[in-house]
Amino acid sequence: MSDDDGDHKVARSTERRRGPSTYTLSFGGIIAVAGLVASGVATYNTLQNDIATLKRGELYQERTNERLDDEIKSMRAEQRETLKEFNDKLDRIIEKWTRGRKP
């Protein structure tokens, strides 16, 4: 090995690299990271709002179902009462009709 070879090795090892360092953030990189963070926060907020909306809708649906169940029960009770009255009247009519037909 000659001295020239040794000088070239030393020159290569002390030679500075050209271009930005892999550890250096540029202004554009900072903007890009900030944009990603802002996008993530916006997406998170949107999802939270959607979940809250779904929960409100679910609660509204449950209340509507309960109200409709109560109305159906009330209508069934009214229907039973009406049918009972109708059957009673029908029984009286039949009773009068059968009594009137006997000689």
Tab-separated table of C-alpha atoms in Angstrom:
chain	number	residue	atom	x	y	z
A	1	MET	CA	0.000	0.000	0.000
A	2	SER	CA	1.325	3.357	-0.852
A	3	ASP	CA	0.819	6.675	0.841
A	4	ASP	CA	-1.468	7.744	-1.973
A	5	ASP	CA	-3.836	4.922	-1.179
A	6	GLY	CA	-3.868	5.913	2.486
A	7	ASP	CA	-4.519	9.559	1.628
A	8	HIS	CA	-7.472	8.600	-0.541
A	9	LYS	CA	-8.974	6.511	2.262
A	10	VAL	CA	-8.584	9.375	4.737
A	11	ALA	CA	-9.972	11.862	2.234
A	12	ARG	CA	-12.983	9.642	1.584
A	13	SER	CA	-13.716	9.121	5.271
A	14	THR	CA	-13.443	12.841	6.153
A	15	GLU	CA	-15.323	13.995	3.086
A	16	ARG	CA	-18.684	15.559	4.054
A	17	ARG	CA	-21.808	14.212	2.538
A	18	ARG	CA	-23.745	16.503	0.275
A	19	GLY	CA	-27.502	17.139	0.747
A	20	PRO	CA	-29.762	17.288	3.776
A	21	SER	CA	-29.247	15.006	6.722
A	22	THR	CA	-31.705	12.211	7.240
A	23	TYR	CA	-32.263	13.572	10.751
A	24	THR	CA	-32.988	17.129	9.674
A	25	LEU	CA	-36.601	18.135	9.187
A	26	SER	CA	-37.177	20.674	6.509
A	27	PHE	CA	-39.876	23.304	6.709
A	28	GLY	CA	-41.922	21.313	4.188
A	29	GLY	CA	-41.565	18.207	6.330
A	30	ILE	CA	-42.806	20.068	9.386
A	31	ILE	CA	-45.792	21.351	7.408
A	32	ALA	CA	-46.508	17.828	6.141
A	33	VAL	CA	-46.390	16.355	9.664
A	34	ALA	CA	-48.592	19.164	10.994
A	35	GLY	CA	-51.050	18.519	8.160
A	36	LEU	CA	-51.172	14.806	8.985
A	37	VAL	CA	-51.764	15.542	12.664
A	38	ALA	CA	-54.513	18.044	11.830
A	39	SER	CA	-56.122	15.540	9.480
A	40	GLY	CA	-55.998	12.860	12.167
A	41	VAL	CA	-57.576	15.181	14.727
A	42	ALA	CA	-60.298	16.177	12.268
A	43	THR	CA	-61.011	12.533	11.465
A	44	TYR	CA	-61.154	11.671	15.167
A	45	ASN	CA	-63.573	14.537	15.836
A	46	THR	CA	-65.745	13.501	12.899
A	47	LEU	CA	-65.875	9.923	14.142
A	48	GLN	CA	-66.750	11.080	17.658
A	49	ASN	CA	-69.565	13.242	16.270
A	50	ASP	CA	-70.846	10.357	14.143
A	51	ILE	CA	-70.818	8.023	17.148
A	52	ALA	CA	-72.667	10.597	19.262
A	53	THR	CA	-75.222	11.068	16.483
A	54	LEU	CA	-75.750	7.320	16.213
A	55	LYS	CA	-76.218	7.045	19.975
A	56	ARG	CA	-78.767	9.875	19.941
A	57	GLY	CA	-80.568	8.192	17.053
A	58	GLU	CA	-80.530	4.886	18.895
A	59	LEU	CA	-81.932	6.529	22.033
A	60	TYR	CA	-84.613	8.284	19.964
A	61	GLN	CA	-85.529	4.976	18.322
A	62	GLU	CA	-85.775	3.250	21.716
A	63	ARG	CA	-88.061	5.976	23.051
A	64	THR	CA	-90.190	5.832	19.910
A	65	ASN	CA	-90.475	2.054	20.232
A	66	GLU	CA	-91.492	2.367	23.890
A	67	ARG	CA	-94.128	4.979	23.016
A	68	LEU	CA	-95.470	2.840	20.177
A	69	ASP	CA	-95.547	-0.228	22.440
A	70	ASP	CA	-97.604	1.734	24.974
A	71	GLU	CA	-99.981	2.943	22.243
A	72	ILE	CA	-100.385	-0.587	20.868
A	73	LYS	CA	-101.140	-1.945	24.344
A	74	SER	CA	-103.699	0.813	24.869
A	75	MET	CA	-105.334	0.141	21.494
A	76	ARG	CA	-105.477	-3.591	22.208
A	77	ALA	CA	-107.147	-2.934	25.550
A	78	GLU	CA	-109.690	-0.654	23.841
A	79	GLN	CA	-110.229	-3.280	21.150
A	80	ARG	CA	-110.838	-5.988	23.775
A	81	GLU	CA	-113.330	-3.761	25.570
A	82	THR	CA	-115.122	-2.903	22.316
A	83	LEU	CA	-115.290	-6.555	21.281
A	84	LYS	CA	-116.613	-7.490	24.736
A	85	GLU	CA	-119.350	-4.855	24.435
A	86	PHE	CA	-120.137	-6.020	20.891
A	87	ASN	CA	-120.385	-9.657	22.013
A	88	ASP	CA	-122.637	-8.682	24.922
A	89	LYS	CA	-124.970	-6.760	22.591
A	90	LEU	CA	-124.905	-9.594	20.083
A	91	ASP	CA	-125.773	-12.091	22.843
A	92	ARG	CA	-128.734	-9.917	23.918
A	93	ILE	CA	-129.959	-9.615	20.332
A	94	ILE	CA	-129.690	-13.370	19.823
A	95	GLU	CA	-131.430	-13.975	23.150
A	96	LYS	CA	-134.315	-11.631	22.219
A	97	TRP	CA	-134.520	-13.100	18.720
A	98	THR	CA	-134.707	-16.687	20.000
A	99	ARG	CA	-137.367	-15.718	22.584
A	100	GLY	CA	-139.456	-13.970	19.964
A	101	ARG	CA	-139.417	-16.961	17.593
A	102	LYS	CA	-140.883	-19.407	20.121
A	103	PRO	CA	-144.677	-19.867	19.874
